[in-house]
Amino acid sequence: MTGRSRILVANRGEIAVRIVRACHTAGHEAVAVYSDTDKNARWVRMADEALHIGGSPAAKSYLNTDATLEAAKYAEVDAVHPGYGFLSENAAFARAVTAAGFTFIGPPPEVIELMGDKASARSAATEAGVPVVPGSRPVTDTDDAVRVAEEIGYPILVKAAAGGGGRGIRPVRDAEQLTEVFAGARAEAQSAFGDGTAYLERALPGARHIEVQLLADHHGNLVHLFERDCSVQRRRQKLLEEAPAPDLDERTRNELGEAAKRLGEHVGYRNAGTVEFLVDPDGRFYFIEMNTRVQVEHPITEAITGVDLVAEQLRIADGAELSLTQDAVRHSGAAVELRINAEDPDNGFLPTPGEITAFEAPGGPGVRLDTALTSGEQISPFYDSLIAKLVCWGADRRQAYARARQALSEFRVEGVASTIPLHRELIDDRELLEGPVHTTWLEERS
């Protein structure tokens, strides 16, 4: 991959739109792939070439390695960008891409494999001198789990070793509950991730979820781009993210950034990645996982630093050095991202697929809307229910929230239920405004 290249975008939705734009801005050609459902989608129309890779279910299209590689070969691309989700953290896919002669726009497969397994990721963090949440080795049966849990101390979390995105986690308060849920948790992990391995981790009541963005090239340069606070969650799924984290003292901020860098350097990281931490009420932080891809919430880091993360991904994959050094990375103002999903908050957040009959996007200073949808298009039942990511920047947190409040008042989506009404409530919530909040705040508020 050198100079003007052809890049296959192995994804769909708003992230596919985002990557196509970045490719074109950098002077590259973009090749899209699509399923039956997505044949007329926005990223398909934007791309220089688009290829059909299968039926609507993800397993027949966006999770189909063979079909994706066939498309890459047919289009004679130079590189493959996996976006987030689907095959983005699949080490076997990354190996298959490179074995086929293409550049994989992400970290080396062995790093994906190492950090994708929660147990080995914890070991790597410990070796790098990064604090980890007290936890266990992989546990194999209920009796073993009960013994280990007594050593760690309740409350605990039962976690799928191969899980991600907040999935595969069961909170447990005592030995009786652990006995009831452990076998089911392993079975659920096997079904969801193809791996039933589980481990235990101490729960940290009142903790915040804070993550640090990394970029690393092939020349030994690695930088962090500060942190994002992702504590507003529902069932461990992020709904609202902020950068920088509110009310985080500079000492903790610096220590988080340095810890993330140590881990990245220790595992030989390349490209974009995110190191995730829990920060307890006393300011102690603990590593929980690393996401070896671009994150859904990457736009708020772009908003406060002015760094185009996807453009940097393309530069790194092309063999170039990072366009910035750690000393040059600055953050300015504050940004908030609201995930607008086609879900009904008044009905247990039930997904609401269907046709969008009206769509009016907000605008104004500091307002960015990442979406692949508009009026007349469909929310498919086959994929994630994300409609758009509303990103608002301000000179300070108060202004960022004020702009988000105005943008939400302008944002109109009809035909499907959405989380816009919930976000209108959240953006005015006194506890959130005064901040910071913790990872179970929203559930306790409801």
Tab-separated table of C-alpha atoms in Angstrom, residues 64-345:
chain	number	residue	atom	x	y	z
A	64	ASN	CA	-18.119	-13.911	5.747
A	65	THR	CA	-14.329	-13.890	5.419
A	66	ASP	CA	-14.267	-15.783	2.130
A	67	ALA	CA	-16.769	-13.463	0.448
A	68	THR	CA	-14.926	-10.381	1.700
A	69	LEU	CA	-11.568	-11.633	0.445
A	70	GLU	CA	-13.071	-12.582	-2.909
A	71	ALA	CA	-14.350	-9.028	-3.236
A	72	ALA	CA	-10.905	-7.675	-2.340
A	73	LYS	CA	-9.266	-9.855	-4.984
A	74	TYR	CA	-11.832	-8.994	-7.636
A	75	ALA	CA	-11.471	-5.261	-6.995
A	76	GLU	CA	-7.666	-5.527	-6.875
A	77	VAL	CA	-7.439	-3.507	-3.696
A	78	ASP	CA	-4.268	-2.779	-1.777
A	79	ALA	CA	-5.677	-2.793	1.739
A	80	VAL	CA	-8.703	-3.697	3.863
A	81	HIS	CA	-10.174	-1.476	6.596
A	82	PRO	CA	-12.427	-3.468	8.955
A	83	GLY	CA	-14.016	-0.520	10.812
A	84	TYR	CA	-15.481	-1.641	14.151
A	85	GLY	CA	-17.585	-4.685	14.978
A	86	PHE	CA	-18.017	-7.597	12.552
A	87	LEU	CA	-14.522	-8.883	11.651
A	88	SER	CA	-12.520	-5.967	13.028
A	89	GLU	CA	-11.123	-7.853	16.037
A	90	ASN	CA	-10.935	-11.267	14.399
A	91	ALA	CA	-7.293	-12.353	14.319
A	92	ALA	CA	-8.021	-15.098	11.801
A	93	PHE	CA	-9.506	-12.534	9.425
A	94	ALA	CA	-6.496	-10.236	9.824
A	95	ARG	CA	-4.196	-13.183	9.031
A	96	ALA	CA	-6.282	-14.132	6.012
A	97	VAL	CA	-6.128	-10.556	4.702
A	98	THR	CA	-2.344	-10.406	4.949
A	99	ALA	CA	-1.926	-13.954	3.609
A	100	ALA	CA	-3.917	-12.900	0.533
A	101	GLY	CA	-1.405	-10.106	-0.083
A	102	PHE	CA	-3.409	-7.155	1.259
A	103	THR	CA	-2.543	-4.689	4.009
A	104	PHE	CA	-4.747	-5.044	7.070
A	105	ILE	CA	-5.540	-1.587	8.456
A	106	GLY	CA	-5.214	-2.494	12.095
A	107	PRO	CA	-2.767	-4.070	14.525
A	108	PRO	CA	-0.845	-7.308	13.848
A	109	PRO	CA	-2.977	-10.474	14.137
A	110	GLU	CA	-0.976	-11.729	17.108
A	111	VAL	CA	-1.750	-8.518	19.005
A	112	ILE	CA	-5.447	-8.822	18.199
A	113	GLU	CA	-5.327	-12.382	19.503
A	114	LEU	CA	-3.380	-11.478	22.643
A	115	MET	CA	-5.575	-8.541	23.619
A	116	GLY	CA	-8.829	-10.127	22.468
A	117	ASP	CA	-8.580	-12.782	25.159
A	118	LYS	CA	-9.371	-11.157	28.490
A	119	ALA	CA	-7.112	-13.456	30.511
A	120	SER	CA	-4.041	-12.968	28.314
A	121	ALA	CA	-4.750	-9.228	28.095
A	122	ARG	CA	-4.743	-9.019	31.906
A	123	SER	CA	-1.437	-10.867	31.991
A	124	ALA	CA	0.045	-8.483	29.425
A	125	ALA	CA	-1.121	-5.477	31.450
A	126	THR	CA	0.418	-6.886	34.621
A	127	GLU	CA	3.708	-7.504	32.801
A	128	ALA	CA	3.629	-3.896	31.581
A	129	GLY	CA	3.159	-2.578	35.104
A	130	VAL	CA	-0.446	-1.508	34.516
A	131	PRO	CA	-2.857	-2.108	37.428
A	132	VAL	CA	-5.614	-4.653	36.756
A	133	VAL	CA	-8.895	-5.277	38.559
A	134	PRO	CA	-8.412	-8.122	41.052
A	135	GLY	CA	-9.494	-11.205	39.176
A	136	SER	CA	-8.808	-14.783	38.282
A	137	ARG	CA	-7.340	-17.208	35.845
A	138	PRO	CA	-9.874	-18.924	33.551
A	139	VAL	CA	-12.314	-20.970	35.634
A	140	THR	CA	-13.677	-24.262	34.389
A	141	ASP	CA	-16.623	-25.257	36.567
A	142	THR	CA	-18.959	-23.957	39.238
A	143	ASP	CA	-17.057	-25.401	42.204
A	144	ASP	CA	-13.834	-23.882	40.908
A	145	ALA	CA	-15.586	-20.540	40.405
A	146	VAL	CA	-16.911	-20.516	43.985
A	147	ARG	CA	-13.442	-21.199	45.400
A	148	VAL	CA	-11.855	-18.463	43.306
A	149	ALA	CA	-14.623	-15.964	44.098
A	150	GLU	CA	-14.016	-16.388	47.834
A	151	GLU	CA	-10.368	-15.457	47.260
A	152	ILE	CA	-11.239	-12.346	45.195
A	153	GLY	CA	-14.114	-11.141	47.336
A	154	TYR	CA	-17.714	-10.282	46.422
A	155	PRO	CA	-19.338	-8.602	44.567
A	156	ILE	CA	-17.806	-10.024	41.411
A	157	LEU	CA	-18.399	-10.125	37.681
A	158	VAL	CA	-18.421	-13.326	35.648
A	159	LYS	CA	-16.862	-12.413	32.300
A	160	ALA	CA	-16.554	-14.212	28.982
A	161	ALA	CA	-12.855	-14.336	28.092
A	162	ALA	CA	-13.699	-13.751	24.429
A	163	GLY	CA	-16.396	-11.138	25.076
A	164	GLY	CA	-16.406	-7.496	24.102
A	165	GLY	CA	-18.525	-4.365	23.886
A	166	GLY	CA	-19.935	-4.971	27.342
A	167	ARG	CA	-21.396	-8.349	26.378
A	168	GLY	CA	-20.836	-11.642	28.173
A	169	ILE	CA	-20.823	-10.136	31.698
A	170	ARG	CA	-22.894	-11.296	34.687
A	171	PRO	CA	-22.815	-9.428	38.032
A	172	VAL	CA	-22.853	-11.723	41.073
A	173	ARG	CA	-23.397	-10.691	44.706
A	174	ASP	CA	-22.687	-13.946	46.581
A	175	ALA	CA	-21.830	-17.650	46.288
A	176	GLU	CA	-25.477	-18.690	45.997
A	177	GLN	CA	-26.044	-16.459	42.982
A	178	LEU	CA	-22.742	-17.548	41.441
A	179	THR	CA	-23.834	-21.184	41.671
A	180	GLU	CA	-27.084	-20.288	39.924
A	181	VAL	CA	-25.612	-18.333	37.004
A	182	PHE	CA	-22.140	-19.707	36.270
A	183	ALA	CA	-23.043	-22.617	33.978
A	184	GLY	CA	-25.511	-20.445	32.089
A	185	ALA	CA	-22.919	-17.685	31.692
A	186	ARG	CA	-20.456	-20.136	30.132
A	187	ALA	CA	-23.120	-21.500	27.787
A	188	GLU	CA	-24.079	-17.970	26.760
A	189	ALA	CA	-20.432	-17.128	26.057
A	190	GLN	CA	-20.041	-20.262	23.951
A	191	SER	CA	-23.112	-19.353	21.922
A	192	ALA	CA	-22.232	-15.662	21.479
A	193	PHE	CA	-18.460	-15.853	20.963
A	194	GLY	CA	-17.706	-19.479	20.100
A	195	ASP	CA	-15.671	-19.738	23.316
A	196	GLY	CA	-17.136	-20.657	26.700
A	197	THR	CA	-14.060	-19.722	28.714
A	198	ALA	CA	-14.915	-17.514	31.684
A	199	TYR	CA	-13.032	-15.693	34.414
A	200	LEU	CA	-13.985	-13.737	37.496
A	201	GLU	CA	-13.296	-10.107	38.314
A	202	ARG	CA	-14.068	-8.049	41.380
A	203	ALA	CA	-16.851	-5.512	40.847
A	204	LEU	CA	-15.982	-1.896	41.680
A	205	PRO	CA	-19.123	-0.059	42.854
A	206	GLY	CA	-19.186	3.589	41.891
A	207	ALA	CA	-16.423	3.247	39.293
A	208	ARG	CA	-16.172	5.322	36.133
A	209	HIS	CA	-15.390	3.820	32.723
A	210	ILE	CA	-12.558	5.807	31.183
A	211	GLU	CA	-10.646	4.865	28.040
A	212	VAL	CA	-7.467	6.175	26.446
A	213	GLN	CA	-6.966	6.517	22.680
A	214	LEU	CA	-3.646	5.296	21.238
A	215	LEU	CA	-1.972	5.641	17.849
A	216	ALA	CA	1.196	3.745	16.957
A	217	ASP	CA	3.177	3.508	13.731
A	218	HIS	CA	5.780	1.057	12.393
A	219	HIS	CA	8.701	3.325	13.316
A	220	GLY	CA	8.462	3.046	17.086
A	221	ASN	CA	6.277	6.115	17.578
A	222	LEU	CA	3.328	5.739	19.954
A	223	VAL	CA	1.125	8.500	21.359
A	224	HIS	CA	-2.000	8.803	23.427
A	225	LEU	CA	-4.713	11.314	22.565
A	226	PHE	CA	-6.144	11.724	26.055
A	227	GLU	CA	-9.200	10.032	27.426
A	228	ARG	CA	-12.939	9.585	26.995
A	229	ASP	CA	-15.463	9.035	29.776
A	230	CYS	CA	-17.951	6.314	28.807
A	231	SER	CA	-19.726	5.892	32.136
A	232	VAL	CA	-23.273	6.590	30.909
A	233	GLN	CA	-24.280	3.046	30.073
A	234	ARG	CA	-27.269	0.759	30.002
A	235	ARG	CA	-26.467	-2.888	30.634
A	236	ARG	CA	-22.826	-2.057	29.902
A	237	GLN	CA	-23.693	-0.619	26.493
A	238	LYS	CA	-22.486	2.958	26.055
A	239	LEU	CA	-25.099	5.643	25.375
A	240	LEU	CA	-23.206	8.900	25.905
A	241	GLU	CA	-19.471	9.609	25.901
A	242	GLU	CA	-17.418	12.694	26.760
A	243	ALA	CA	-13.904	13.923	26.135
A	244	PRO	CA	-12.003	14.850	28.123
A	245	ALA	CA	-13.337	13.049	31.195
A	246	PRO	CA	-15.023	15.625	33.463
A	247	ASP	CA	-13.507	16.365	36.871
A	248	LEU	CA	-10.447	14.201	36.288
A	249	ASP	CA	-7.370	15.640	37.953
A	250	GLU	CA	-4.287	16.178	35.810
A	251	ARG	CA	-2.199	13.680	37.739
A	252	THR	CA	-4.687	10.863	37.084
A	253	ARG	CA	-5.088	11.972	33.473
A	254	ASN	CA	-1.348	11.814	32.896
A	255	GLU	CA	-0.991	8.490	34.687
A	256	LEU	CA	-3.791	6.947	32.617
A	257	GLY	CA	-2.165	8.113	29.393
A	258	GLU	CA	1.248	6.797	30.396
A	259	ALA	CA	-0.188	3.457	31.538
A	260	ALA	CA	-1.974	3.034	28.196
A	261	LYS	CA	1.248	3.823	26.351
A	262	ARG	CA	3.237	1.316	28.437
A	263	LEU	CA	0.782	-1.403	27.544
A	264	GLY	CA	0.811	-0.472	23.850
A	265	GLU	CA	4.605	-0.521	23.767
A	266	HIS	CA	4.761	-3.799	25.690
A	267	VAL	CA	2.551	-5.683	23.216
A	268	GLY	CA	4.038	-4.078	20.088
A	269	TYR	CA	0.870	-2.258	19.153
A	270	ARG	CA	0.345	-0.706	15.714
A	271	ASN	CA	-2.426	1.493	14.281
A	272	ALA	CA	-5.356	2.809	16.364
A	273	GLY	CA	-6.437	1.181	19.603
A	274	THR	CA	-8.118	1.991	22.887
A	275	VAL	CA	-7.130	0.949	26.392
A	276	GLU	CA	-10.087	0.832	28.775
A	277	PHE	CA	-9.952	1.397	32.529
A	278	LEU	CA	-12.204	1.539	35.550
A	279	VAL	CA	-11.487	4.457	37.888
A	280	ASP	CA	-12.797	4.007	41.422
A	281	PRO	CA	-14.166	6.833	43.606
A	282	ASP	CA	-10.742	7.252	45.228
A	283	GLY	CA	-9.063	7.840	41.876
A	284	ARG	CA	-7.377	4.434	41.614
A	285	PHE	CA	-7.547	3.021	38.104
A	286	TYR	CA	-7.487	-0.517	36.752
A	287	PHE	CA	-7.097	-1.944	33.257
A	288	ILE	CA	-10.125	-3.893	32.004
A	289	GLU	CA	-9.566	-4.473	28.269
A	290	MET	CA	-8.098	-3.191	25.028
A	291	ASN	CA	-10.085	-2.652	21.840
A	292	THR	CA	-7.842	-3.321	18.858
A	293	ARG	CA	-9.734	-1.161	16.375
A	294	VAL	CA	-11.232	2.275	15.891
A	295	GLN	CA	-13.964	2.945	18.479
A	296	VAL	CA	-17.543	4.031	17.894
A	297	GLU	CA	-16.823	7.097	20.026
A	298	HIS	CA	-13.634	8.179	18.227
A	299	PRO	CA	-15.202	11.464	16.935
A	300	ILE	CA	-15.088	13.130	20.355
A	301	THR	CA	-11.328	12.583	20.504
A	302	GLU	CA	-11.082	14.101	17.033
A	303	ALA	CA	-13.172	17.053	18.219
A	304	ILE	CA	-10.926	17.952	21.158
A	305	THR	CA	-7.546	17.207	19.515
A	306	GLY	CA	-8.118	18.090	15.863
A	307	VAL	CA	-6.561	14.750	14.855
A	308	ASP	CA	-8.279	12.727	12.117
A	309	LEU	CA	-7.948	9.236	13.549
A	310	VAL	CA	-9.001	7.359	10.422
A	311	ALA	CA	-6.576	9.416	8.323
A	312	GLU	CA	-3.828	8.415	10.776
A	313	GLN	CA	-4.882	4.780	10.410
A	314	LEU	CA	-4.396	5.061	6.656
A	315	ARG	CA	-1.001	6.761	7.084
A	316	ILE	CA	0.212	4.068	9.456
A	317	ALA	CA	-0.935	1.282	7.151
A	318	ASP	CA	0.923	3.007	4.324
A	319	GLY	CA	4.155	2.817	6.304
A	320	ALA	CA	4.349	6.519	7.128
A	321	GLU	CA	5.222	7.935	10.495
A	322	LEU	CA	2.563	9.498	12.689
A	323	SER	CA	1.870	13.093	11.752
A	324	LEU	CA	2.271	14.175	15.393
A	325	THR	CA	4.410	13.588	18.453
A	326	GLN	CA	3.236	13.293	22.056
A	327	ASP	CA	4.446	16.785	22.848
A	328	ALA	CA	2.351	18.139	19.981
A	329	VAL	CA	-0.894	16.513	21.128
A	330	ARG	CA	-3.143	19.058	22.809
A	331	HIS	CA	-6.784	19.016	23.796
A	332	SER	CA	-9.082	21.983	23.513
A	333	GLY	CA	-12.586	22.417	24.851
A	334	ALA	CA	-14.963	19.541	25.466
A	335	ALA	CA	-17.046	17.205	23.322
A	336	VAL	CA	-19.984	14.890	23.924
A	337	GLU	CA	-21.278	12.068	21.714
A	338	LEU	CA	-24.865	10.824	21.890
A	339	ARG	CA	-25.669	7.465	20.314
A	340	ILE	CA	-29.066	7.752	18.648
A	341	ASN	CA	-30.496	4.262	18.265
A	342	ALA	CA	-33.718	2.924	16.775
A	343	GLU	CA	-34.887	1.636	20.143
A	344	ASP	CA	-37.890	2.390	22.317
A	345	PRO	CA	-36.752	3.506	25.803
